[in-house]
PDB file of C-alpha atoms and ligand atoms in Angstrom:
ATOM      1  CA  MET F 234      33.180 -90.376  62.586  1.00 53.00           C
ATOM      2  CA  LYS F 235      31.005 -92.659  60.474  1.00 57.00           C
ATOM      3  CA  LEU F 236      30.529 -89.952  57.892  1.00 53.00           C
ATOM      4  CA  TRP F 237      34.253 -89.473  57.727  1.00 59.00           C
ATOM      5  CA  ILE F 238      34.885 -93.154  57.008  1.00 53.00           C
ATOM      6  CA  CYS F 239      32.180 -93.096  54.361  1.00 51.00           C
ATOM      7  CA  LEU F 240      33.851 -90.135  52.685  1.00 49.00           C
ATOM      8  CA  VAL F 241      37.235 -91.861  52.688  1.00 49.00           C
ATOM      9  CA  LEU F 242      35.749 -95.031  51.219  1.00 48.00           C
ATOM     10  CA  ALA F 243      33.883 -93.063  48.550  1.00 49.00           C
ATOM     11  CA  SER F 244      36.982 -91.171  47.503  1.00 51.00           C
ATOM     12  CA  LEU F 245      38.997 -94.416  47.365  1.00 44.00           C
ATOM     13  CA  ALA F 246      36.379 -95.964  45.096  1.00 46.00           C
ATOM     14  CA  ALA F 247      36.404 -92.870  42.889  1.00 44.00           C
ATOM     15  CA  ALA F 248      40.186 -92.993  42.664  1.00 45.00           C
ATOM     16  CA  ALA F 249      40.059 -96.666  41.683  1.00 46.00           C
ATOM     17  CA  SER F 250      37.521 -96.121  38.937  1.00 44.00           C
ATOM     18  CA  ALA F 251      39.381 -93.072  37.663  1.00 45.00           C
ATOM     19  CA  GLN F 252      42.337 -95.399  37.047  1.00 59.00           C
ATOM     20  CA  THR F 253      40.566 -96.705  33.990  1.00 81.00           C
ATOM     21  CA  CYS F 254      42.152 -99.299  31.824  1.00 87.00           C
ATOM     22  CA  GLN F 255      43.458 -97.359  28.835  1.00 89.00           C
ATOM     23  CA  CYS F 256      46.609 -96.660  26.865  1.00 91.00           C
ATOM     24  CA  ASP F 257      47.759 -93.053  26.998  1.00 91.00           C
ATOM     25  CA  VAL F 258      50.646 -93.503  24.567  1.00 93.00           C
ATOM     26  CA  LEU F 259      48.538 -94.938  21.766  1.00 93.00           C
ATOM     27  CA  LYS F 260      45.036 -94.015  20.783  1.00 88.00           C
ATOM     28  CA  TRP F 261      44.593 -97.147  18.682  1.00 88.00           C
ATOM     29  CA  ALA F 262      45.313 -99.650  21.479  1.00 91.00           C
ATOM     30  CA  SER F 263      42.552-101.700  23.014  1.00 90.00           C
ATOM     31  CA  CYS F 264      42.785-102.453  26.699  1.00 91.00           C
ATOM     32  CA  ASP F 265      40.852-104.485  29.214  1.00 90.00           C
ATOM     33  CA  GLY F 266      41.027-106.872  32.147  1.00 89.00           C
ATOM     34  CA  THR F 267      42.474-106.693  35.645  1.00 85.00           C
ATOM     35  CA  PRO F 268      45.352-106.187  35.642  1.00 90.00           C
ATOM     36  CA  CYS F 269      44.836-103.923  32.674  1.00 91.00           C
ATOM     37  CA  GLU F 270      46.359-105.322  29.474  1.00 93.00           C
ATOM     38  CA  CYS F 271      46.621-103.526  26.160  1.00 94.00           C
ATOM     39  CA  THR F 272      47.081-104.904  22.654  1.00 93.00           C
ATOM     40  CA  ILE F 273      47.207-103.697  19.080  1.00 92.00           C
ATOM     41  CA  PHE F 274      46.475-105.474  15.800  1.00 90.00           C
ATOM     42  CA  VAL F 275      49.648-105.866  13.721  1.00 88.00           C
ATOM     43  CA  ALA F 276      48.057-108.077  11.073  1.00 87.00           C
ATOM     44  CA  LYS F 277      44.705-109.675  10.491  1.00 85.00           C
ATOM     45  CA  GLY F 278      43.903-111.721  13.584  1.00 86.00           C
ATOM     46  CA  GLU F 279      47.338-111.069  15.075  1.00 89.00           C
ATOM     47  CA  LYS F 280      47.372-109.196  18.361  1.00 91.00           C
ATOM     48  CA  GLN F 281      50.552-107.742  19.846  1.00 93.00           C
ATOM     49  CA  PRO F 282      50.609-107.067  23.605  1.00 94.00           C
ATOM     50  CA  ILE F 283      52.112-103.664  24.357  1.00 94.00           C
ATOM     51  CA  ASN F 284      53.475-101.812  27.381  1.00 94.00           C
ATOM     52  CA  CYS F 285      51.719 -98.466  27.669  1.00 93.00           C
ATOM     53  CA  ASN F 286      54.115 -97.185  30.326  1.00 92.00           C
ATOM     54  CA  LYS F 287      56.638 -96.468  27.581  1.00 93.00           C
ATOM     55  CA  LEU F 288      56.572 -95.196  24.038  1.00 94.00           C
ATOM     56  CA  ILE F 289      55.488 -98.023  21.759  1.00 94.00           C
ATOM     57  CA  PRO F 290      58.359 -99.398  19.590  1.00 95.00           C
ATOM     58  CA  LYS F 291      58.351 -97.946  16.094  1.00 95.00           C
ATOM     59  CA  CYS F 292      58.406-101.397  14.527  1.00 95.00           C
ATOM     60  CA  PHE F 293      55.083-102.288  16.133  1.00 94.00           C
ATOM     61  CA  LEU F 294      53.684 -98.895  15.170  1.00 93.00           C
ATOM     62  CA  MET F 295      54.623 -99.386  11.540  1.00 91.00           C
ATOM     63  CA  LYS F 296      52.969-102.800  11.472  1.00 91.00           C
ATOM     64  CA  LEU F 297      49.882-101.324  13.016  1.00 90.00           C
ATOM     65  CA  GLU F 298      49.806 -98.539  10.435  1.00 87.00           C
ATOM     66  CA  MET F 299      50.222-100.971   7.551  1.00 86.00           C
ATOM     67  CA  TYR F 300      47.408-103.022   8.978  1.00 88.00           C
ATOM     68  CA  ARG F 301      45.186 -99.991   9.387  1.00 85.00           C
ATOM     69  CA  ALA F 302      45.997 -98.868   5.834  1.00 80.00           C
ATOM     70  CA  SER F 303      45.075-102.312   4.530  1.00 81.00           C
ATOM     71  CA  MET F 304      41.755-102.068   6.356  1.00 77.00           C
ATOM     72  CA  ASN F 305      41.208 -98.571   4.969  1.00 67.00           C
ATOM     73  CA  LEU F 306      41.413 -97.069   8.429  1.00 67.00           C
ATOM     74  CA  SER F 307      43.066 -93.697   8.881  1.00 58.00           C
ATOM     75  CA  THR F 308      46.926 -93.483   8.860  1.00 50.00           C
ATOM     76  CA  ARG F 309      49.960 -91.514   7.804  1.00 42.00           C
ATOM     77  CA  THR F 310      50.027 -88.663   5.792  1.00 35.00           C
ATOM     78  CA  GLY F 311      60.698 -82.359   4.484  1.00 32.00           C
ATOM     79  CA  ILE F 312      67.206 -76.396   5.826  1.00 40.00           C
ATOM     80  CA  GLY F 313      70.050 -77.206   8.214  1.00 64.00           C
ATOM     81  CA  GLY F 314      70.927 -80.212   6.125  1.00 67.00           C
ATOM     82  CA  LYS F 315      72.911 -83.312   6.910  1.00 77.00           C
ATOM     83  CA  PRO F 316      74.728 -83.151  10.235  1.00 78.00           C
ATOM     84  CA  VAL F 317      77.513 -85.349   8.819  1.00 80.00           C
ATOM     85  CA  GLU F 318      78.164 -86.876   5.401  1.00 79.00           C
ATOM     86  CA  THR F 319      76.956 -90.274   6.564  1.00 84.00           C
ATOM     87  CA  ALA F 320      73.564 -89.019   7.728  1.00 85.00           C
ATOM     88  CA  PHE F 321      70.535 -90.021   5.732  1.00 85.00           C
ATOM     89  CA  VAL F 322      66.787 -89.568   5.640  1.00 84.00           C
ATOM     90  CA  ASP F 323      63.933 -91.966   5.163  1.00 86.00           C
ATOM     91  CA  ASN F 324      63.088 -91.818   1.459  1.00 81.00           C
ATOM     92  CA  ASP F 325      61.080 -95.021   1.420  1.00 85.00           C
ATOM     93  CA  GLY F 326      58.398 -94.238   3.925  1.00 85.00           C
ATOM     94  CA  ILE F 327      56.355 -96.923   5.482  1.00 90.00           C
ATOM     95  CA  TYR F 328      56.565-100.663   4.823  1.00 95.00           C
ATOM     96  CA  ASN F 329      55.350-103.715   6.665  1.00 95.00           C
ATOM     97  CA  PRO F 330      58.313-104.549   8.931  1.00 96.00           C
ATOM     98  CA  GLU F 331      59.337-107.721  10.712  1.00 97.00           C
ATOM     99  CA  CYS F 332      59.794-107.127  14.411  1.00 97.00           C
ATOM    100  CA  GLU F 333      61.631-108.991  17.150  1.00 96.00           C
ATOM    101  CA  ARG F 334      59.561-110.008  20.133  1.00 96.00           C
ATOM    102  CA  ASP F 335      60.653-106.923  22.062  1.00 95.00           C
ATOM    103  CA  GLY F 336      59.672-104.606  19.232  1.00 96.00           C
ATOM    104  CA  LYS F 337      63.115-104.094  17.705  1.00 97.00           C
ATOM    105  CA  PHE F 338      63.365-104.213  13.943  1.00 97.00           C
ATOM    106  CA  LYS F 339      64.851-107.299  12.337  1.00 97.00           C
ATOM    107  CA  ALA F 340      68.028-106.203  10.529  1.00 97.00           C
ATOM    108  CA  LYS F 341      66.725-107.522   7.215  1.00 97.00           C
ATOM    109  CA  GLN F 342      63.406-106.293   5.847  1.00 97.00           C
ATOM    110  CA  CYS F 343      61.512-107.314   2.731  1.00 96.00           C
ATOM    111  CA  ASN F 344      58.063-105.696   2.995  1.00 94.00           C
ATOM    112  CA  ASN F 345      56.477-109.062   2.104  1.00 92.00           C
ATOM    113  CA  THR F 346      58.252-109.047  -1.268  1.00 93.00           C
ATOM    114  CA  GLU F 347      61.288-110.718  -2.861  1.00 94.00           C
ATOM    115  CA  GLU F 348      63.196-107.468  -2.620  1.00 95.00           C
ATOM    116  CA  CYS F 349      65.069-107.020   0.654  1.00 96.00           C
ATOM    117  CA  TRP F 350      67.336-104.488   2.329  1.00 97.00           C
ATOM    118  CA  CYS F 351      69.057-103.826   5.678  1.00 97.00           C
ATOM    119  CA  VAL F 352      67.751-101.292   8.170  1.00 97.00           C
ATOM    120  CA  ASN F 353      69.070 -99.449  11.220  1.00 97.00           C
ATOM    121  CA  SER F 354      67.446 -99.460  14.664  1.00 97.00           C
ATOM    122  CA  ALA F 355      64.998 -96.832  13.359  1.00 97.00           C
ATOM    123  CA  GLY F 356      63.850 -99.265  10.675  1.00 97.00           C
ATOM    124  CA  VAL F 357      65.207 -96.973   7.973  1.00 97.00           C
ATOM    125  CA  ARG F 358      66.941 -98.529   4.956  1.00 96.00           C
ATOM    126  CA  ARG F 359      70.751 -98.188   5.090  1.00 96.00           C
ATOM    127  CA  THR F 360      71.806-100.350   2.149  1.00 95.00           C
ATOM    128  CA  ASP F 361      70.780-100.731  -1.468  1.00 93.00           C
ATOM    129  CA  LYS F 362      67.851-102.995  -2.136  1.00 94.00           C
ATOM    130  CA  GLY F 363      68.825-106.520  -3.046  1.00 93.00           C
ATOM    131  CA  ASP F 364      67.259-109.934  -3.401  1.00 93.00           C
ATOM    132  CA  LYS F 365      66.153-112.301  -0.662  1.00 94.00           C
ATOM    133  CA  ASN F 366      69.707-113.503  -0.055  1.00 94.00           C
ATOM    134  CA  ILE F 367      71.037-110.147   1.027  1.00 95.00           C
ATOM    135  CA  LYS F 368      73.113-110.455   4.237  1.00 95.00           C
ATOM    136  CA  CYS F 369      72.418-108.089   7.123  1.00 95.00           C
ATOM    137  CA  GLU F 370      74.796-109.120   9.874  1.00 95.00           C
ATOM    138  CA  GLU F 371      73.413-106.971  12.682  1.00 96.00           C
ATOM    139  CA  LEU F 372      70.921-104.285  13.439  1.00 97.00           C
ATOM    140  CA  VAL F 373      73.046-101.118  13.386  1.00 97.00           C
ATOM    141  CA  GLU F 374      72.098 -98.646  16.102  1.00 97.00           C
ATOM    142  CA  THR F 375      71.137 -95.054  15.362  1.00 97.00           C
ATOM    143  CA  HIS F 376      72.981 -92.997  17.989  1.00 97.00           C
ATOM    144  CA  TRP F 377      72.201 -89.533  16.673  1.00 96.00           C
ATOM    145  CA  VAL F 378      69.077 -88.027  15.195  1.00 96.00           C
ATOM    146  CA  ARG F 379      68.814 -84.530  13.816  1.00 96.00           C
ATOM    147  CA  LEU F 380      65.309 -83.122  13.978  1.00 96.00           C
ATOM    148  CA  GLN F 381      64.736 -80.228  11.629  1.00 93.00           C
ATOM    149  CA  LEU F 382      61.637 -78.457  12.800  1.00 94.00           C
ATOM    150  CA  THR F 383      59.911 -75.473  11.252  1.00 92.00           C
ATOM    151  CA  HIS F 384      57.639 -73.577  13.577  1.00 94.00           C
ATOM    152  CA  LYS F 385      54.563 -71.598  12.672  1.00 94.00           C
ATOM    153  CA  PRO F 386      54.863 -67.794  12.571  1.00 93.00           C
ATOM    154  CA  VAL F 387      54.817 -66.156  16.004  1.00 92.00           C
ATOM    155  CA  GLN F 388      54.301 -62.681  17.377  1.00 89.00           C
ATOM    156  CA  GLY F 389      57.574 -60.994  18.249  1.00 87.00           C
ATOM    157  CA  GLU F 390      60.955 -62.650  18.611  1.00 90.00           C
ATOM    158  CA  VAL F 391      61.862 -66.034  19.982  1.00 92.00           C
ATOM    159  CA  ASN F 392      64.657 -65.885  22.506  1.00 92.00           C
ATOM    160  CA  ALA F 393      67.221 -68.260  21.016  1.00 88.00           C
ATOM    161  CA  GLU F 394      69.059 -68.569  24.347  1.00 89.00           C
ATOM    162  CA  LYS F 395      66.020 -70.001  26.034  1.00 94.00           C
ATOM    163  CA  LEU F 396      65.023 -72.202  23.137  1.00 95.00           C
ATOM    164  CA  LYS F 397      67.255 -75.125  24.002  1.00 95.00           C
ATOM    165  CA  ALA F 398      65.890 -75.526  27.510  1.00 95.00           C
ATOM    166  CA  ALA F 399      62.335 -75.111  26.222  1.00 96.00           C
ATOM    167  CA  ILE F 400      62.799 -77.825  23.599  1.00 96.00           C
ATOM    168  CA  ALA F 401      64.486 -80.222  26.004  1.00 96.00           C
ATOM    169  CA  ASP F 402      61.709 -79.672  28.511  1.00 95.00           C
ATOM    170  CA  ALA F 403      58.955 -80.217  25.950  1.00 95.00           C
ATOM    171  CA  ILE F 404      60.600 -83.431  24.735  1.00 96.00           C
ATOM    172  CA  ASN F 405      60.998 -84.669  28.295  1.00 95.00           C
ATOM    173  CA  LYS F 406      57.396 -83.993  29.230  1.00 93.00           C
ATOM    174  CA  ARG F 407      55.757 -85.278  26.109  1.00 93.00           C
ATOM    175  CA  TYR F 408      57.837 -88.364  25.372  1.00 94.00           C
ATOM    176  CA  LYS F 409      57.732 -90.277  28.615  1.00 92.00           C
ATOM    177  CA  ASN F 410      60.492 -88.519  30.579  1.00 92.00           C
ATOM    178  CA  PHE F 411      62.974 -88.566  27.722  1.00 95.00           C
ATOM    179  CA  ASN F 412      66.435 -87.754  29.084  1.00 94.00           C
ATOM    180  CA  THR F 413      67.001 -84.001  28.531  1.00 95.00           C
ATOM    181  CA  SER F 414      70.793 -84.353  28.607  1.00 95.00           C
ATOM    182  CA  MET F 415      70.619 -86.095  25.239  1.00 96.00           C
ATOM    183  CA  VAL F 416      69.250 -82.957  23.626  1.00 96.00           C
ATOM    184  CA  GLU F 417      72.773 -81.893  22.837  1.00 94.00           C
ATOM    185  CA  GLU F 418      72.635 -78.931  20.523  1.00 91.00           C
ATOM    186  CA  ILE F 419      70.168 -76.524  19.005  1.00 93.00           C
ATOM    187  CA  GLN F 420      70.570 -74.117  16.097  1.00 92.00           C
ATOM    188  CA  TYR F 421      67.966 -71.553  15.242  1.00 92.00           C
ATOM    189  CA  ASP F 422      67.248 -69.477  12.149  1.00 89.00           C
ATOM    190  CA  PRO F 423      64.455 -66.979  12.948  1.00 89.00           C
ATOM    191  CA  GLU F 424      64.028 -65.958   9.284  1.00 85.00           C
ATOM    192  CA  ALA F 425      63.349 -69.497   8.191  1.00 86.00           C
ATOM    193  CA  ARG F 426      61.642 -70.319  11.518  1.00 90.00           C
ATOM    194  CA  LEU F 427      63.917 -73.337  11.497  1.00 92.00           C
ATOM    195  CA  ILE F 428      65.051 -75.151  14.600  1.00 94.00           C
ATOM    196  CA  VAL F 429      67.700 -77.835  14.257  1.00 94.00           C
ATOM    197  CA  VAL F 430      67.811 -80.169  17.234  1.00 96.00           C
ATOM    198  CA  ASP F 431      70.591 -82.731  17.636  1.00 96.00           C
ATOM    199  CA  VAL F 432      69.729 -85.585  19.945  1.00 97.00           C
ATOM    200  CA  LYS F 433      72.643 -87.898  20.658  1.00 97.00           C
ATOM    201  CA  LYS F 434      73.594 -90.768  22.869  1.00 96.00           C
ATOM    202  CA  GLU F 435      76.926 -92.430  23.446  1.00 96.00           C
ATOM    203  CA  ILE F 436      78.038 -95.073  20.998  1.00 95.00           C
ATOM    204  CA  GLY F 437      77.243 -98.454  22.488  1.00 95.00           C
ATOM    205  CA  GLU F 438      74.464 -97.212  24.764  1.00 95.00           C
ATOM    206  CA  ARG F 439      71.485 -99.524  24.513  1.00 95.00           C
ATOM    207  CA  GLN F 440      69.168 -98.251  27.260  1.00 92.00           C
ATOM    208  CA  THR F 441      67.513 -95.374  25.439  1.00 92.00           C
ATOM    209  CA  ASP F 442      65.963 -95.457  22.037  1.00 93.00           C
ATOM    210  CA  LEU F 443      66.174 -92.157  20.180  1.00 95.00           C
ATOM    211  CA  THR F 444      64.111 -93.403  17.320  1.00 94.00           C
ATOM    212  CA  HIS F 445      60.897 -94.048  19.223  1.00 95.00           C
ATOM    213  CA  MET F 446      60.918 -90.477  20.455  1.00 95.00           C
ATOM    214  CA  ALA F 447      61.705 -89.206  16.948  1.00 96.00           C
ATOM    215  CA  TYR F 448      58.867 -91.215  15.471  1.00 95.00           C
ATOM    216  CA  TYR F 449      56.332 -89.988  17.997  1.00 94.00           C
ATOM    217  CA  MET F 450      57.471 -86.427  17.265  1.00 95.00           C
ATOM    218  CA  GLU F 451      57.198 -86.958  13.526  1.00 94.00           C
ATOM    219  CA  LYS F 452      53.646 -88.095  14.025  1.00 92.00           C
ATOM    220  CA  ASP F 453      52.902 -85.184  16.326  1.00 91.00           C
ATOM    221  CA  VAL F 454      54.094 -82.624  13.786  1.00 92.00           C
ATOM    222  CA  LYS F 455      52.541 -84.281  10.764  1.00 87.00           C
ATOM    223  CA  VAL F 456      49.066 -83.675  12.189  1.00 64.00           C
ATOM    224  CA  LEU F 457      48.355 -87.095  13.694  1.00 79.00           C
ATOM    225  CA  PRO F 458      49.516 -87.543  17.294  1.00 87.00           C
ATOM    226  CA  LEU F 459      49.712 -91.167  18.396  1.00 90.00           C
ATOM    227  CA  PHE F 460      48.814 -90.310  21.967  1.00 90.00           C
ATOM    228  CA  LYS F 461      45.331 -90.815  23.261  1.00 87.00           C
ATOM    229  CA  ASP F 462      45.217 -87.155  24.171  1.00 82.00           C
ATOM    230  CA  GLU F 463      45.322 -85.832  20.598  1.00 76.00           C
ATOM    231  CA  GLY F 464      44.700 -82.219  21.452  1.00 73.00           C
ATOM    232  CA  ASN F 465      48.019 -81.676  23.130  1.00 79.00           C
ATOM    233  CA  LYS F 466      50.793 -81.575  20.535  1.00 85.00           C
ATOM    234  CA  PHE F 467      54.534 -81.143  20.853  1.00 91.00           C
ATOM    235  CA  ALA F 468      54.916 -77.388  21.401  1.00 92.00           C
ATOM    236  CA  PRO F 469      57.832 -75.900  23.360  1.00 95.00           C
ATOM    237  CA  VAL F 470      57.049 -72.765  25.320  1.00 94.00           C
ATOM    238  CA  VAL F 471      59.529 -69.831  25.282  1.00 95.00           C
ATOM    239  CA  ASP F 472      58.718 -66.823  27.483  1.00 92.00           C
ATOM    240  CA  GLY F 473      55.128 -67.928  27.679  1.00 92.00           C
ATOM    241  CA  GLN F 474      54.892 -68.190  23.899  1.00 92.00           C
ATOM    242  CA  LYS F 475      53.948 -71.542  22.441  1.00 93.00           C
ATOM    243  CA  LEU F 476      55.824 -72.698  19.346  1.00 94.00           C
ATOM    244  CA  ASP F 477      53.613 -74.853  17.166  1.00 93.00           C
ATOM    245  CA  MET F 478      55.510 -76.924  14.640  1.00 94.00           C
ATOM    246  CA  GLU F 479      54.486 -77.284  11.021  1.00 92.00           C
ATOM    247  CA  LYS F 480      57.285 -79.337   9.421  1.00 92.00           C
ATOM    248  CA  ILE F 481      59.783 -81.954  10.476  1.00 94.00           C
ATOM    249  CA  LEU F 482      62.636 -83.746   8.707  1.00 93.00           C
ATOM    250  CA  VAL F 483      64.655 -86.397  10.505  1.00 95.00           C
ATOM    251  CA  TYR F 484      68.272 -87.306   9.696  1.00 94.00           C
ATOM    252  CA  TYR F 485      69.700 -90.542  11.051  1.00 96.00           C
ATOM    253  CA  VAL F 486      73.337 -91.097  11.961  1.00 96.00           C
ATOM    254  CA  ASP F 487      74.210 -94.724  12.666  1.00 96.00           C
ATOM    255  CA  GLU F 488      77.085 -96.178  14.621  1.00 96.00           C
ATOM    256  CA  LYS F 489      78.387 -97.507  11.302  1.00 95.00           C
ATOM    257  CA  PRO F 490      78.064 -95.554   8.055  1.00 93.00           C
ATOM    258  CA  PRO F 491      75.429 -96.786   5.600  1.00 94.00           C
ATOM    259  CA  THR F 492      76.455 -98.621   2.446  1.00 92.00           C
ATOM    260  CA  PHE F 493      74.412 -97.053  -0.321  1.00 87.00           C
ATOM    261  CA  THR F 494      76.322 -97.267  -3.611  1.00 80.00           C
ATOM    262  CA  MET F 495      76.664 -96.038  -7.186  1.00 61.00           C
ATOM    263  CA  LYS F 496      73.378 -94.140  -7.418  1.00 58.00           C
ATOM    264  CA  HIS F 497      75.226 -91.157  -5.986  1.00 54.00           C
ATOM    265  CA  LEU F 498      77.980 -91.522  -8.578  1.00 59.00           C
ATOM    266  CA  SER F 499      76.970 -88.686 -10.827  1.00 65.00           C
ATOM    267  CA  GLY F 500      76.257 -89.108 -14.518  1.00 68.00           C
ATOM    268  CA  GLY F 501      79.666 -87.559 -15.230  1.00 71.00           C
ATOM    269  CA  ILE F 502      81.581 -90.410 -13.630  1.00 73.00           C
ATOM    270  CA  ILE F 503      79.439 -93.030 -15.310  1.00 72.00           C
ATOM    271  CA  ALA F 504      80.033 -91.294 -18.695  1.00 78.00           C
ATOM    272  CA  VAL F 505      83.804 -91.407 -18.125  1.00 80.00           C
ATOM    273  CA  ILE F 506      83.625 -95.119 -17.304  1.00 77.00           C
ATOM    274  CA  VAL F 507      81.639 -95.798 -20.498  1.00 82.00           C
ATOM    275  CA  VAL F 508      84.089 -93.794 -22.663  1.00 84.00           C
ATOM    276  CA  VAL F 509      87.095 -95.638 -21.229  1.00 85.00           C
ATOM    277  CA  VAL F 510      85.475 -99.020 -21.847  1.00 86.00           C
ATOM    278  CA  LEU F 511      84.619 -98.051 -25.448  1.00 88.00           C
ATOM    279  CA  ALA F 512      88.183 -96.813 -26.080  1.00 90.00           C
ATOM    280  CA  VAL F 513      89.657-100.097 -24.818  1.00 90.00           C
ATOM    281  CA  VAL F 514      87.323-102.134 -27.020  1.00 91.00           C
ATOM    282  CA  ALA F 515      88.139 -99.964 -30.066  1.00 91.00           C
ATOM    283  CA  GLY F 516      91.867-100.332 -29.367  1.00 91.00           C
ATOM    284  CA  LEU F 517      91.576-104.125 -29.187  1.00 91.00           C
ATOM    285  CA  LEU F 518      89.655-104.237 -32.465  1.00 91.00           C
ATOM    286  CA  VAL F 519      92.281-102.105 -34.234  1.00 91.00           C
ATOM    287  CA  LEU F 520      95.023-104.359 -32.935  1.00 90.00           C
ATOM    288  CA  PHE F 521      93.175-107.482 -34.054  1.00 89.00           C
ATOM    289  CA  PHE F 522      92.638-106.246 -37.621  1.00 88.00           C
ATOM    290  CA  ALA F 523      96.176-104.929 -37.890  1.00 88.00           C
ATOM    291  CA  ARG F 524      97.546-108.347 -36.878  1.00 88.00           C
ATOM    292  CA  ARG F 525      95.307-110.074 -39.394  1.00 86.00           C
ATOM    293  CA  ARG F 526      96.413-107.842 -42.270  1.00 85.00           C
ATOM    294  CA  GLU F 527     100.074-108.384 -41.335  1.00 83.00           C
ATOM    295  CA  LYS F 528      99.531-112.124 -41.492  1.00 81.00           C
ATOM    296  CA  GLN F 529      97.801-111.945 -44.874  1.00 81.00           C
ATOM    297  CA  GLN F 530     100.639-109.828 -46.339  1.00 78.00           C
ATOM    298  CA  TYR F 531     103.176-112.290 -44.978  1.00 71.00           C
ATOM    299  CA  ASN F 532     101.311-115.174 -46.560  1.00 73.00           C
ATOM    300  CA  LYS F 533     101.162-113.371 -49.949  1.00 70.00           C
ATOM    301  CA  ALA F 534     104.840-112.551 -49.798  1.00 67.00           C
ATOM    302  CA  GLN F 535     105.677-116.164 -49.106  1.00 67.00           C
ATOM    303  CA  GLN F 536     103.563-117.204 -52.062  1.00 67.00           C
ATOM    304  CA  ARG F 537     105.329-114.723 -54.388  1.00 65.00           C
ATOM    305  CA  GLU F 538     108.688-116.077 -53.347  1.00 62.00           C
ATOM    306  CA  LEU F 539     107.528-119.584 -54.100  1.00 59.00           C
ATOM    307  CA  ASP F 540     105.993-118.692 -57.477  1.00 61.00           C
ATOM    308  CA  PRO F 541     109.170-118.706 -59.642  1.00 57.00           C
ATOM    309  CA  MET F 542     110.053-122.165 -58.457  1.00 54.00           C
TER     310      MET F 542
HETATM  311  C1  NAG E 798      55.765-101.938   0.879  1.00 72.50           C
HETATM  312  O1  NAG E 798      54.622-102.522   0.338  1.00 72.50           O
HETATM  313  C2  NAG E 798      53.510-101.636   0.232  1.00 72.50           C
HETATM  314  C3  NAG E 798      52.318-102.411  -0.206  1.00 72.50           C
HETATM  315  O2  NAG E 798      52.652-103.610  -0.792  1.00 72.50           O
HETATM  316  C4  NAG E 798      53.865-100.486  -0.703  1.00 72.50           C
HETATM  317  O3  NAG E 798      52.783 -99.593  -0.829  1.00 72.50           O
HETATM  318  C5  NAG E 798      55.067 -99.755  -0.158  1.00 72.50           C
HETATM  319  O4  NAG E 798      55.481 -98.711  -1.055  1.00 72.50           O
HETATM  320  C6  NAG E 798      56.219-100.736   0.055  1.00 72.50           C
HETATM  321  N1  NAG E 798      57.299-100.005   0.736  1.00 72.50           N
HETATM  322  C7  NAG E 798      58.603-100.135   0.418  1.00 72.50           C
HETATM  323  C8  NAG E 798      59.575 -99.329   1.217  1.00 72.50           C
HETATM  324  O5  NAG E 798      59.015-100.889  -0.463  1.00 72.50           O
END
């Protein structure tokens, strides 16, 4: 009986110590204390407490990466196409964002410069760049992300029918129980080894954040997982065959279309505008000189009439 109690106590102690204080969702977090608390550096001397039971907000992650880059620590390293005309990709890459207390992006971002722009809930620029006075009324929510994944070559064929369930399952397991019902549609091109995954939520839904999941996946595929357990990457399994990913491109679709301007107006349209402006100016000049000559002739004629007198 005594031995039995000893065994129970020993196993309880082992279980307690196995519950070490660490952050599984972020290898760069530092944790300590009882209860266990984890923080990350988001700037020199500035610690941000984080909740390691969920994916860490992208805004905090970007700050952390900028900080690590500034300290010369290691950091970050593009077929399907746009799902809709208003979809866009992140052409700017990383900047040093301003975050709300809960880790959401502030709608207006300036990267510590005088040049500012408005972002969506994924922190991706959705307007032209402007000066400090640019108005960003609200943080516009991204309700649809298209993940374009290219997988590494595999032996044999991939069963396209089973791919959707495999992807949804892999996303759910790896990204903190992400809701599989949001993995709405999958298209597959075996030749190009391209998998297009549409992840959507209802407009107005504010419980789930698609962009945290997308960011973790981007990191996973681009060689540097954020998770503590770096060995295990995002790799769906179809018929016992693991699909390792080698490329990812993310398209964002916001609840309101972005407001990029002009730059997309092709050279042709700009040329037409220039020609029209030049024609109008030329016309005005011709008119002006014609009027002046008319006046001069009138004056001369008047003089001639006066001469005989
Ligand atoms: C933000 O600033 C950093 C460093 O100042 C720069 O390397 C980066 O390209 C900037 N990013 C954007 C999106 O302007």
